[in-house]
Tab-separated table of C-alpha atoms in Angstrom:
chain	number	residue	atom	x	y	z
P	968	ALA	CA	-4.087	8.903	14.662
P	969	GLN	CA	-5.347	6.627	12.142
P	970	THR	CA	-5.980	3.036	12.616
P	971	VAL	CA	-7.219	0.262	10.458
P	972	THR	CA	-7.899	-3.106	11.833
P	973	GLN	CA	-8.255	-6.541	10.092
P	974	SER	CA	-9.362	-9.272	13.019
P	975	GLN	CA	-9.170	-12.368	10.518
P	976	PRO	CA	-5.270	-13.167	9.982
P	977	GLU	CA	-6.552	-16.112	7.577
P	978	MET	CA	-9.639	-16.934	5.694
P	979	SER	CA	-10.625	-19.980	3.282
P	980	VAL	CA	-13.320	-20.200	0.949
P	981	GLN	CA	-14.620	-22.976	-1.441
P	982	GLU	CA	-14.035	-22.144	-5.048
P	983	ALA	CA	-17.593	-20.706	-6.506
P	984	GLU	CA	-18.546	-19.786	-3.008
P	985	THR	CA	-18.617	-16.301	-1.325
P	986	VAL	CA	-16.344	-14.865	1.629
P	987	THR	CA	-16.854	-11.581	3.237
P	988	LEU	CA	-13.353	-9.888	4.825
P	989	SER	CA	-13.575	-7.799	7.667
P	990	CYS	CA	-12.176	-4.189	8.348
P	991	THR	CA	-12.583	-1.641	10.635
P	992	TYR	CA	-10.647	1.573	10.880
P	993	ASP	CA	-10.833	4.618	13.281
P	994	THR	CA	-10.439	8.319	12.375
P	995	SER	CA	-11.760	11.415	13.569
P	996	GLU	CA	-11.454	13.028	9.755
P	997	SER	CA	-14.464	13.410	7.593
P	998	ASP	CA	-12.934	12.946	3.767
P	999	TYR	CA	-11.436	10.014	3.548
P	1000	TYR	CA	-10.913	6.975	1.006
P	1001	LEU	CA	-11.045	3.104	2.014
P	1002	PHE	CA	-9.377	0.798	-0.383
P	1003	TRP	CA	-8.781	-3.144	-0.683
P	1004	TYR	CA	-5.514	-4.313	-1.910
P	1005	LYS	CA	-4.760	-7.581	-3.134
P	1006	GLN	CA	-1.249	-8.843	-2.787
P	1007	PRO	CA	-0.472	-12.343	-4.614
P	1008	PRO	CA	2.426	-14.324	-4.000
P	1009	SER	CA	4.245	-12.196	-6.634
P	1010	ARG	CA	4.014	-9.172	-4.038
P	1011	GLN	CA	2.997	-6.364	-6.326
P	1012	MET	CA	-0.118	-4.718	-4.919
P	1013	ILE	CA	-3.078	-4.611	-6.735
P	1014	LEU	CA	-6.035	-2.305	-6.087
P	1015	VAL	CA	-9.248	-4.183	-5.925
P	1016	ILE	CA	-11.852	-1.578	-4.798
P	1017	ARG	CA	-12.114	1.782	-3.436
P	1018	GLN	CA	-14.711	3.620	-1.585
P	1019	GLU	CA	-15.029	7.602	-0.982
P	1020	ALA	CA	-16.499	8.177	2.644
P	1021	TYR	CA	-18.850	10.811	1.024
P	1022	LYS	CA	-20.959	8.519	-1.017
P	1023	GLN	CA	-23.100	6.475	0.589
P	1024	GLN	CA	-23.664	3.621	-2.103
P	1025	ASN	CA	-21.165	0.592	-1.709
P	1026	ALA	CA	-18.373	0.034	-4.314
P	1027	THR	CA	-18.853	-2.667	-6.798
P	1028	GLU	CA	-16.277	-3.986	-9.155
P	1029	ASN	CA	-17.420	-7.173	-10.678
P	1030	ARG	CA	-17.375	-9.901	-7.954
P	1031	PHE	CA	-16.145	-7.952	-5.505
P	1032	SER	CA	-18.071	-5.393	-3.331
P	1033	VAL	CA	-18.129	-3.765	0.085
P	1034	ASN	CA	-20.133	-2.853	3.023
P	1035	PHE	CA	-19.478	0.047	3.927
P	1036	GLN	CA	-20.993	1.214	7.470
P	1037	LYS	CA	-19.809	4.869	7.917
P	1038	ALA	CA	-21.129	5.337	11.539
P	1039	ALA	CA	-19.803	1.980	12.720
P	1040	LYS	CA	-16.287	2.332	10.834
P	1041	SER	CA	-16.559	-0.784	9.190
P	1042	PHE	CA	-15.759	-1.655	5.756
P	1043	SER	CA	-16.135	-5.246	4.640
P	1044	LEU	CA	-14.952	-6.925	1.317
P	1045	LYS	CA	-17.143	-9.513	-0.336
P	1046	ILE	CA	-15.871	-11.746	-3.015
P	1047	SER	CA	-18.820	-13.810	-4.856
P	1048	ASP	CA	-18.034	-16.806	-6.912
P	1049	SER	CA	-14.316	-17.001	-5.331
P	1050	GLN	CA	-11.709	-18.141	-8.045
P	1051	LEU	CA	-8.593	-19.745	-7.401
P	1052	GLY	CA	-6.897	-16.666	-8.949
P	1053	ASP	CA	-8.637	-14.610	-5.768
P	1054	ALA	CA	-5.992	-16.538	-3.416
P	1055	ALA	CA	-3.722	-14.027	-1.889
P	1056	MET	CA	-3.315	-11.310	1.046
P	1057	TYR	CA	-6.068	-8.909	1.320
P	1058	PHE	CA	-5.327	-5.655	2.864
P	1059	CYS	CA	-7.687	-2.877	3.915
P	1060	ALA	CA	-6.108	0.594	3.683
P	1061	TYR	CA	-7.304	4.004	4.746
P	1062	ALA	CA	-6.390	7.345	3.058
P	1063	GLY	CA	-6.961	11.020	4.618
P	1064	ASN	CA	-6.379	14.019	3.546
P	1065	ASN	CA	-2.625	13.736	2.963
P	1066	ARG	CA	-3.633	10.730	0.851
P	1067	LYS	CA	-0.859	8.528	2.545
P	1068	LEU	CA	-2.054	5.070	3.395
P	1069	ILE	CA	-2.593	3.257	6.689
P	1070	TRP	CA	-2.650	-0.569	6.305
P	1071	GLY	CA	-3.995	-3.390	8.161
P	1072	LEU	CA	-2.156	-6.144	8.837
P	1073	GLY	CA	-3.852	-8.021	6.336
P	1074	THR	CA	-5.853	-11.081	5.597
P	1075	SER	CA	-4.600	-14.490	3.829
P	1076	LEU	CA	-7.357	-15.921	1.729
P	1077	ALA	CA	-7.202	-19.654	0.695
P	1078	VAL	CA	-9.310	-20.805	-2.157
P	1079	ASN	CA	-9.947	-24.518	-2.013
P	1080	PRO	CA	-10.810	-26.562	-5.402
T	1075	ASP	CA	3.519	3.429	-19.949
T	1076	THR	CA	4.254	0.140	-18.037
T	1077	GLY	CA	3.647	1.467	-14.695
T	1078	VAL	CA	5.798	1.943	-11.568
T	1079	SER	CA	9.167	0.424	-12.045
T	1080	GLN	CA	11.492	-0.336	-8.968
T	1081	ASP	CA	15.109	-1.529	-9.395
T	1082	PRO	CA	16.740	-3.835	-8.378
T	1083	ARG	CA	13.906	-6.308	-7.234
T	1084	HIS	CA	16.652	-7.978	-4.928
T	1085	LYS	CA	19.420	-6.595	-3.072
T	1086	ILE	CA	21.533	-8.577	-0.574
T	1087	THR	CA	24.125	-6.552	1.327
T	1088	LYS	CA	26.478	-6.831	4.282
T	1089	ARG	CA	25.971	-5.085	7.442
T	1090	GLY	CA	27.245	-1.504	7.193
T	1091	GLN	CA	27.199	-0.918	3.656
T	1092	ASN	CA	25.272	1.289	2.176
T	1093	VAL	CA	22.251	0.844	-0.598
T	1094	THR	CA	20.074	3.046	-2.795
T	1095	PHE	CA	16.743	1.914	-4.198
T	1096	ARG	CA	15.158	3.817	-7.066
T	1097	CYS	CA	11.348	4.025	-8.410
T	1098	ASP	CA	10.227	5.426	-11.233
T	1099	PRO	CA	6.434	6.430	-11.319
T	1100	ILE	CA	3.916	6.660	-13.460
T	1101	SER	CA	5.094	9.775	-16.076
T	1102	GLU	CA	1.938	12.004	-14.804
T	1103	HIS	CA	1.548	11.055	-11.508
T	1104	ASN	CA	2.744	14.044	-9.441
T	1105	ARG	CA	2.645	11.968	-5.979
T	1106	LEU	CA	5.306	9.578	-5.156
T	1107	TYR	CA	5.107	6.892	-1.886
T	1108	TRP	CA	7.808	4.973	-0.146
T	1109	TYR	CA	6.423	2.047	2.256
T	1110	ARG	CA	8.090	-0.719	3.753
T	1111	GLN	CA	6.615	-4.100	4.453
T	1112	THR	CA	8.414	-6.840	6.510
T	1113	LEU	CA	7.127	-10.370	6.437
T	1114	GLY	CA	3.545	-11.006	8.034
T	1115	GLN	CA	2.915	-7.478	8.267
T	1116	GLY	CA	1.253	-4.794	6.197
T	1117	PRO	CA	3.256	-1.918	4.569
T	1118	GLU	CA	4.403	0.858	6.803
T	1119	PHE	CA	4.425	4.425	5.552
T	1120	LEU	CA	7.877	5.906	5.011
T	1121	THR	CA	7.915	9.319	3.137
T	1122	TYR	CA	6.081	10.815	0.235
T	1123	PHE	CA	6.831	13.562	-2.341
T	1124	GLN	CA	4.292	16.032	-4.209
T	1125	ASN	CA	6.268	16.820	-7.576
T	1126	GLU	CA	10.015	17.124	-5.988
T	1127	ALA	CA	8.873	18.450	-2.191
T	1128	GLN	CA	9.231	15.815	0.347
T	1129	LEU	CA	6.121	16.318	2.204
T	1130	GLU	CA	5.821	14.275	5.036
T	1131	LYS	CA	8.755	11.596	6.278
T	1132	SER	CA	7.601	8.911	8.985
T	1133	ARG	CA	9.197	8.610	12.553
T	1134	LEU	CA	10.198	4.943	11.238
T	1135	LEU	CA	12.875	6.793	8.510
T	1136	SER	CA	15.713	7.317	10.500
T	1137	ASP	CA	18.642	9.263	9.789
T	1138	ARG	CA	20.448	6.666	8.084
T	1139	PHE	CA	17.290	6.931	5.376
T	1140	SER	CA	16.987	9.609	2.742
T	1141	ALA	CA	14.863	10.259	-0.166
T	1142	GLU	CA	15.094	12.029	-3.056
T	1143	ARG	CA	12.792	13.203	-6.140
T	1144	PRO	CA	15.333	15.376	-8.331
T	1145	LYS	CA	13.141	17.393	-10.816
T	1146	GLY	CA	9.814	15.269	-9.765
T	1147	SER	CA	10.336	12.781	-11.559
T	1148	PHE	CA	12.175	9.095	-10.320
T	1149	SER	CA	12.942	8.876	-6.789
T	1150	THR	CA	15.960	7.331	-4.610
T	1151	LEU	CA	15.739	5.897	-1.460
T	1152	GLU	CA	19.077	5.462	0.178
T	1153	ILE	CA	20.003	3.531	3.230
T	1154	GLN	CA	22.898	4.093	4.855
T	1155	ARG	CA	25.069	1.850	7.611
T	1156	THR	CA	22.636	-1.206	7.150
T	1157	GLU	CA	21.585	-2.542	9.988
T	1158	GLN	CA	19.578	-6.340	9.938
T	1159	GLY	CA	16.454	-4.854	11.038
T	1160	ASP	CA	16.470	-2.940	7.532
T	1161	SER	CA	15.439	-6.208	6.033
T	1162	ALA	CA	12.476	-5.729	4.248
T	1163	MET	CA	10.434	-5.321	1.129
T	1164	TYR	CA	10.737	-1.689	-0.014
T	1165	LEU	CA	7.492	-0.580	-2.085
T	1166	CYS	CA	7.029	2.465	-4.073
T	1167	ALA	CA	3.866	3.812	-5.082
T	1168	SER	CA	2.733	6.917	-7.299
T	1169	SER	CA	-0.900	8.693	-7.832
T	1170	PRO	CA	-1.873	11.493	-9.907
T	1171	GLY	CA	-2.438	14.070	-7.079
T	1172	ASN	CA	-4.968	14.506	-4.056
T	1173	GLY	CA	-8.068	15.423	-6.042
T	1174	ARG	CA	-11.104	13.486	-5.515
T	1175	GLY	CA	-12.269	10.002	-6.897
T	1176	GLY	CA	-9.487	8.436	-9.109
T	1177	ASN	CA	-6.697	10.661	-8.292
T	1178	THR	CA	-6.693	8.809	-4.772
T	1179	GLU	CA	-5.697	5.769	-6.484
T	1180	ALA	CA	-2.062	4.631	-5.726
T	1181	PHE	CA	-0.514	2.354	-8.318
T	1182	PHE	CA	2.542	-0.153	-6.683
T	1183	GLY	CA	5.815	-1.200	-8.024
T	1184	GLN	CA	6.819	-4.708	-7.933
T	1185	GLY	CA	8.972	-3.633	-4.436
T	1186	THR	CA	13.008	-4.343	-3.918
T	1187	ARG	CA	13.449	-7.047	-1.603
T	1188	LEU	CA	16.447	-6.142	1.044
T	1189	THR	CA	18.369	-8.312	2.430
T	1190	VAL	CA	20.970	-7.662	5.030
T	1191	VAL	CA	23.545	-10.502	6.261
């Protein structure tokens, strides 16, 4: 079975600084997708960034980028120039052949002014 | 299109009562998913539909839980004889299909928070 592990329950960063959230996963599938979702206190899940496993290039979305290490099954999220609005729970998620999402436990990110 | 909508946003019920939640996905999306999220945890998969067909159910989904998606549009999740352990946020998500790239993205509703007292 596929699993997703986020080993950092809480992280904090100073406004305008850079922070990296860690995620590892386990799977025997070759075709899969990895995601980072953000869940603010309002609790609606919002997609931050997506990575297709067959792509070697790391995904980037504005201030958000990933470091995808397929052999190591690692998928970390880097947030540059952190803003107060980035404060939220961040979930790493895996989607395999059936496209259902397998989730990590989340990392609570605090942004300090 | 206003995205995925869920109704109600909050539900308080007495133990033993039945409750039903509704999810309206984004109109052109074929896939619809239900997840459950308890405080401090990541979401857990419950079930999903491809159009009107329910393709997979989690072992978490006991016999008290039933989900439907008539005509492949909106979906309902019913919990019979609710228990305190059912208290959670129930999230609905939809996605375009099972293709590559953007078709894998799931869009979430705001969830229904269930409290069983």
